[in-house]
CSV table of C-alpha atoms in Angstrom, one decimal:
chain,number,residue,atom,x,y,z
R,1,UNK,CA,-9.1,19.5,7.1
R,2,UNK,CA,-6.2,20.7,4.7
R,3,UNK,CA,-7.0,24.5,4.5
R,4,UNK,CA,-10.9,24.1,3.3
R,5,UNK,CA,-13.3,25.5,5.2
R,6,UNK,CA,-17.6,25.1,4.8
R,7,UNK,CA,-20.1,27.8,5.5
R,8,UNK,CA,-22.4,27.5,7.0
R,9,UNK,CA,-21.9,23.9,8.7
R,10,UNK,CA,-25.6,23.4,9.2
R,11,UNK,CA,-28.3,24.9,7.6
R,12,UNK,CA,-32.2,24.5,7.7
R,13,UNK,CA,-34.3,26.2,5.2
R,14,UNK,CA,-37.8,25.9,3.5
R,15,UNK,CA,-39.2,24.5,0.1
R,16,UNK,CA,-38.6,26.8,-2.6
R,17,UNK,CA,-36.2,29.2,-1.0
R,18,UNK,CA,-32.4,30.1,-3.0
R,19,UNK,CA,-29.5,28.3,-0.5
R,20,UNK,CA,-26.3,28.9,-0.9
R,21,UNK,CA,-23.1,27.0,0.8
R,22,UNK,CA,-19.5,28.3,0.2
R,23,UNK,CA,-16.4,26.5,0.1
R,24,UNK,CA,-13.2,28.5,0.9
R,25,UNK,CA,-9.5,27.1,0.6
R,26,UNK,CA,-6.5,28.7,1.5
R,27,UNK,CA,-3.9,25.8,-0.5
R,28,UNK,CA,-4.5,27.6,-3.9
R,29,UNK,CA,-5.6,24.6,-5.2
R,30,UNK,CA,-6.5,24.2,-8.9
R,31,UNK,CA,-9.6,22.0,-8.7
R,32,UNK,CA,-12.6,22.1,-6.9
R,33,UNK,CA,-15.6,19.7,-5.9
R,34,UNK,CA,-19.0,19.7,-4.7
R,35,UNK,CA,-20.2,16.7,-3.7
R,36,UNK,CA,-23.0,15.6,-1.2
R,37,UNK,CA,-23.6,12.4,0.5
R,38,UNK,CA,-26.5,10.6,1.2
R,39,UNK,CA,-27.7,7.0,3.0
R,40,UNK,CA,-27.5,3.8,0.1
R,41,UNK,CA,-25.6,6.0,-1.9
R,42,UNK,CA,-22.2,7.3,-1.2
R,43,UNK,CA,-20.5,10.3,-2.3
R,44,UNK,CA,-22.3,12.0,-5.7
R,45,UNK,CA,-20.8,14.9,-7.8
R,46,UNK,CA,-22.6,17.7,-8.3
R,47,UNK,CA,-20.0,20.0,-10.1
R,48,UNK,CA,-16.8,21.0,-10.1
R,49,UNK,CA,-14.2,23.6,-11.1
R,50,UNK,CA,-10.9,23.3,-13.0
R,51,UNK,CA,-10.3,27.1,-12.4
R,52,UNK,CA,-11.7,30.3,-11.9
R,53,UNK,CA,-14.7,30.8,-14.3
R,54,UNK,CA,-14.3,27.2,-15.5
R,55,UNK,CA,-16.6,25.0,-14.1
R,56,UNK,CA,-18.5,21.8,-15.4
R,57,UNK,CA,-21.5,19.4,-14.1
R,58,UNK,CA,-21.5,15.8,-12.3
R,59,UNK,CA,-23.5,13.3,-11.9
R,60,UNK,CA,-26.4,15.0,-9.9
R,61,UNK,CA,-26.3,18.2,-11.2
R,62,UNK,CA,-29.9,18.9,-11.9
R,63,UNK,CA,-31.3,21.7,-9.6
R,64,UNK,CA,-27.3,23.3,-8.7
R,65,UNK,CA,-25.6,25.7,-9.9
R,66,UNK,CA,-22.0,26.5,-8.9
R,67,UNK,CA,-19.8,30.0,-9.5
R,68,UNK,CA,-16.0,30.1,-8.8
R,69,UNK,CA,-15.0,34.2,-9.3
R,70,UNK,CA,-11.1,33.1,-7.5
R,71,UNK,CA,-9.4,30.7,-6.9
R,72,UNK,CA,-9.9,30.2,-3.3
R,73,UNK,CA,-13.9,30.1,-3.2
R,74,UNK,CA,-16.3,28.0,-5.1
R,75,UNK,CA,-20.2,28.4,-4.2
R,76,UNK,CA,-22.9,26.0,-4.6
R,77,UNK,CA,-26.1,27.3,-5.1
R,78,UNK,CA,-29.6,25.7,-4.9
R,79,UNK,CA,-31.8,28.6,-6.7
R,80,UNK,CA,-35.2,26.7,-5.6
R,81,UNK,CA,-34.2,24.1,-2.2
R,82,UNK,CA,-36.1,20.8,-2.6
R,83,UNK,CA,-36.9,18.3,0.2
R,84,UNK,CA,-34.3,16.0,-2.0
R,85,UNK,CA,-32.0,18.0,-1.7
R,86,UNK,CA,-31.6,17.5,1.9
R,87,UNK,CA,-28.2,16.4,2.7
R,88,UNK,CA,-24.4,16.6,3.7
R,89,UNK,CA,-22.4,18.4,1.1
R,90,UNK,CA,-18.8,18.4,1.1
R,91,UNK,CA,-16.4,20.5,-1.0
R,92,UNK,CA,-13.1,19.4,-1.7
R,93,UNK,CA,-10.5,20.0,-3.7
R,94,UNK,CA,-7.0,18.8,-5.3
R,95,UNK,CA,-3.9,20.5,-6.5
R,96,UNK,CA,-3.7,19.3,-10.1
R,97,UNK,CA,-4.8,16.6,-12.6
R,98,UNK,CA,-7.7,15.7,-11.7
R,99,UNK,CA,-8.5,12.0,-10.6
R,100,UNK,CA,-4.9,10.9,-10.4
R,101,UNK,CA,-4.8,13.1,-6.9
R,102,UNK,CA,-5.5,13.0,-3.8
R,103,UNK,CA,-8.7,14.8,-2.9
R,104,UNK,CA,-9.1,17.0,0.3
R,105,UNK,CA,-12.5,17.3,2.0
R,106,UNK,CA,-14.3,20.1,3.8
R,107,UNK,CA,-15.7,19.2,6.7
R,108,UNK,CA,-19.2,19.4,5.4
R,109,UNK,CA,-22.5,21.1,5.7
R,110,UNK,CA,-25.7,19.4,6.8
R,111,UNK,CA,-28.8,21.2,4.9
R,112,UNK,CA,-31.9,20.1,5.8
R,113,UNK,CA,-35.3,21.4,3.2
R,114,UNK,CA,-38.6,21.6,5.7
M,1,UNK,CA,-21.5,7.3,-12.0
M,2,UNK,CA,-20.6,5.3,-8.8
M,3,UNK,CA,-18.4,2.9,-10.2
M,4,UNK,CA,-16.8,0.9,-6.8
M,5,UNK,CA,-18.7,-1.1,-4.7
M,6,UNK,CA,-16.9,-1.6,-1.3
M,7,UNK,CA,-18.1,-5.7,0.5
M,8,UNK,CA,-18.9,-6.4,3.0
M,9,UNK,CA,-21.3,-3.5,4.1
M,10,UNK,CA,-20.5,-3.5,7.7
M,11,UNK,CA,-17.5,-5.4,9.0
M,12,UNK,CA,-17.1,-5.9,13.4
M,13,UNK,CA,-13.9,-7.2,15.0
M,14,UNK,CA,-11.6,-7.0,18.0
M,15,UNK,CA,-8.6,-4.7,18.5
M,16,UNK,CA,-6.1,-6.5,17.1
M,17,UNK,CA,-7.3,-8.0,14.7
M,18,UNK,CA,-6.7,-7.3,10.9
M,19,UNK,CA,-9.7,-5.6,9.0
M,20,UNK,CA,-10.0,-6.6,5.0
M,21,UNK,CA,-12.8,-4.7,2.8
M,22,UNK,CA,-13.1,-5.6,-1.2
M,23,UNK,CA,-13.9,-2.7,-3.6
M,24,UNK,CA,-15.0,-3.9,-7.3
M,25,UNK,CA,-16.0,-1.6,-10.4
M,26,UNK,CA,-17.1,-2.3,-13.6
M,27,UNK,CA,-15.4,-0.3,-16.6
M,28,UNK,CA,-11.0,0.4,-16.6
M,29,UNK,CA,-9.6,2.4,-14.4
M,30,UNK,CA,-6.3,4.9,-14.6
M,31,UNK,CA,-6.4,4.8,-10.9
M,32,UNK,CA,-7.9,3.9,-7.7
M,33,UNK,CA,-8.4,5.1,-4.1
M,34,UNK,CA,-9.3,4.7,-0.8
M,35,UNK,CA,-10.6,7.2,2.0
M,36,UNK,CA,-11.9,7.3,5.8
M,37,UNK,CA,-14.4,8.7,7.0
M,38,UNK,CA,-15.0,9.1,10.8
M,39,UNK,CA,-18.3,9.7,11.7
M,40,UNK,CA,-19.7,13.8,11.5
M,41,UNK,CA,-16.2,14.6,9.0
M,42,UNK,CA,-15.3,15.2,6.1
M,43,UNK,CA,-13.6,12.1,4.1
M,44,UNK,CA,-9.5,11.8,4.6
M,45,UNK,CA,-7.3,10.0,1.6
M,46,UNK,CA,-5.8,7.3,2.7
M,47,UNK,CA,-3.5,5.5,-0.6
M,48,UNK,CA,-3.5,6.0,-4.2
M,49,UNK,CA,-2.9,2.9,-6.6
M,50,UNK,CA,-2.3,3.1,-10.0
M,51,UNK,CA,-3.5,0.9,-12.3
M,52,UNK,CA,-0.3,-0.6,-13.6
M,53,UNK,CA,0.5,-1.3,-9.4
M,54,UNK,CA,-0.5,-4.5,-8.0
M,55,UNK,CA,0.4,-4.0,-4.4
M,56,UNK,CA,1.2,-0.5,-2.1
M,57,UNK,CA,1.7,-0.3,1.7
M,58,UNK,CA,1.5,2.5,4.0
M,59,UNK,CA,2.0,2.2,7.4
M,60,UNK,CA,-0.5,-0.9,8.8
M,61,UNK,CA,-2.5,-0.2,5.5
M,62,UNK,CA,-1.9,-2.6,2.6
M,63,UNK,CA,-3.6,-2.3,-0.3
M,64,UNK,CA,-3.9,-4.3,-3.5
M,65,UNK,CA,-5.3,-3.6,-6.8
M,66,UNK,CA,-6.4,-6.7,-9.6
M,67,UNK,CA,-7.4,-5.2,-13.0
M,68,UNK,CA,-8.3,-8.3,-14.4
M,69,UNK,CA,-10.9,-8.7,-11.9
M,70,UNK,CA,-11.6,-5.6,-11.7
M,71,UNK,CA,-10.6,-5.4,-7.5
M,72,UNK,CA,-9.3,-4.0,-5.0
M,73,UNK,CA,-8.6,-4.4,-1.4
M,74,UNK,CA,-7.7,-2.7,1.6
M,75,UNK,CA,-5.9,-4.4,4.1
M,76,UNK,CA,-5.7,-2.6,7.7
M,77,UNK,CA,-3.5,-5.0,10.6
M,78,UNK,CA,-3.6,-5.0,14.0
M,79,UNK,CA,-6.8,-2.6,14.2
M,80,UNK,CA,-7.5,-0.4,16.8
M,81,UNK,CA,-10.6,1.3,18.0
M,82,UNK,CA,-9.3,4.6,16.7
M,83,UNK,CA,-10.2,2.8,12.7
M,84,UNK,CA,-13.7,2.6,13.6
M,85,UNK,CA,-14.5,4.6,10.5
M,86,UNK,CA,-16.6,4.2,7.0
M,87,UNK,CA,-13.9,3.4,4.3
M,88,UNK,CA,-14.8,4.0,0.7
M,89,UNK,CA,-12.8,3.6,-2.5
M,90,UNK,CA,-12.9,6.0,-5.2
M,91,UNK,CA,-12.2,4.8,-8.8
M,92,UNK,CA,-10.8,7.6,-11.9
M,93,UNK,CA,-10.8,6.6,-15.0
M,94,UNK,CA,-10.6,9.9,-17.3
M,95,UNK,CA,-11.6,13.5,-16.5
M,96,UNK,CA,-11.3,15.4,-13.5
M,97,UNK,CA,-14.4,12.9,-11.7
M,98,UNK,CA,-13.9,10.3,-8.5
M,99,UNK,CA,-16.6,7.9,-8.4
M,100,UNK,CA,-16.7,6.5,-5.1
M,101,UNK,CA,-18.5,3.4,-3.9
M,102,UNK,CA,-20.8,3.3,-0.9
M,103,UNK,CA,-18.6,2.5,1.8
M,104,UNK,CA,-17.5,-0.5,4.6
M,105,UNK,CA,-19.1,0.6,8.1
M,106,UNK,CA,-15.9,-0.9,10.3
M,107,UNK,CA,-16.2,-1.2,13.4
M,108,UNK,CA,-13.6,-1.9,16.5
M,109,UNK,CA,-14.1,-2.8,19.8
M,110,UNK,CA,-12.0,-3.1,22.4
């Protein structure tokens, strides 16, 4: 899986309680990605980082929030879990320019909200 | 937004035989891409096709890419079991973002 590593890979938690999954790369990759996957609807962007400190939402972002202090780690964080927020999330990341590259992906990290 | 919408849904044939999936989007594109999935990982890229290609090979993969409709497909020949796998194209258009489509379920059977 290119370098990128997920923590933890599965994770069960409760309603209301602060998650938070980490993403690790060791290709010193420019751009990171947080993604997560659900049945009916693909792959969906939650936020993602053009360098350290810079980061910016996706299409799902509502109820995330994301940090990236160096280059190699970017966290996602769920301050409140929700039962929709139960999911696979997969981090991944790309050496430059955004969509005209290749992405790499994590392996990913089941989270399931009791 | 999920921009690419991968047809047919769910796609079974035999070893051997080649595998074609459709991806179609709605608004211009600078690019457009296609990735596996085997079931339990993490997605693997497969080809890159720029939007002033119309045709781009790798290995038994073919893929082609109409902007004037809007379409793409992937091509895989001679499948094997091993390309049972969800396959899901990704569309860029500008910014950093992938929108990727919902995926073809393929599966091969001996």
């Amino acid at each position: 899986d290119a370098g990128i590593t997920q923590s933890p890979r599965h994770k069960v938690t409760e309603t209301g309680t602060p998650v938070t999954l980490r993403c690790h790369q060791t290709e010193n990759h420019r751009y990171m990605y947080w993604y997560r996957q659900d049945p009916g609807h693909g792959l969906r962007l939650i936020h993602y980082s053009y360098g350290v400190k810079d980061t910016d939402k996706g299409e799902v972002s509502d109820g995330y929030s994301v940090s990236r202090s160096k280059t190699e780690d970017f966290l996602l964080t769920l301050e409140s879990a929700t039962s929709s927020q139960t999911s696979v999330y997969f981090c991944a990341i790309s050496e430059s320019g955004g969509n005209g590259y290749e992405q790499y992906f994590g392996p990913g990290t089941r989270l399931t909200v009791t | 937004s999920q921009q690419g919408e991968e047809d047919p849904q769910a796609l079974s044939i035999q070893e051997g035989e080649n595998a074609t999936m459709n991806c179609s989007y709605k608004t211009s594109i600078n690019n457009l891409q296609w990735y596996r999935q085997n079931s339990g990982r993490g997605l693997v890229h497969l080809i890159l096709i720029r939007s002033n290609e119309r045709e781009k090979h790798s290995g038994r993969l073919r893929v082609t890419l109409d902007t004037s409709k809007k379409s793409s497909s992937l091509l895989i020949t001679a499948s094997r079991a091993a390309d049972t796998a969800s396959y899901f194209c990704a569309t860029g258009n500008s910014g950093y973002a992938l929108n990727f489509g919902k995926g073809t379920s393929l599966l091969v059977t001996p």
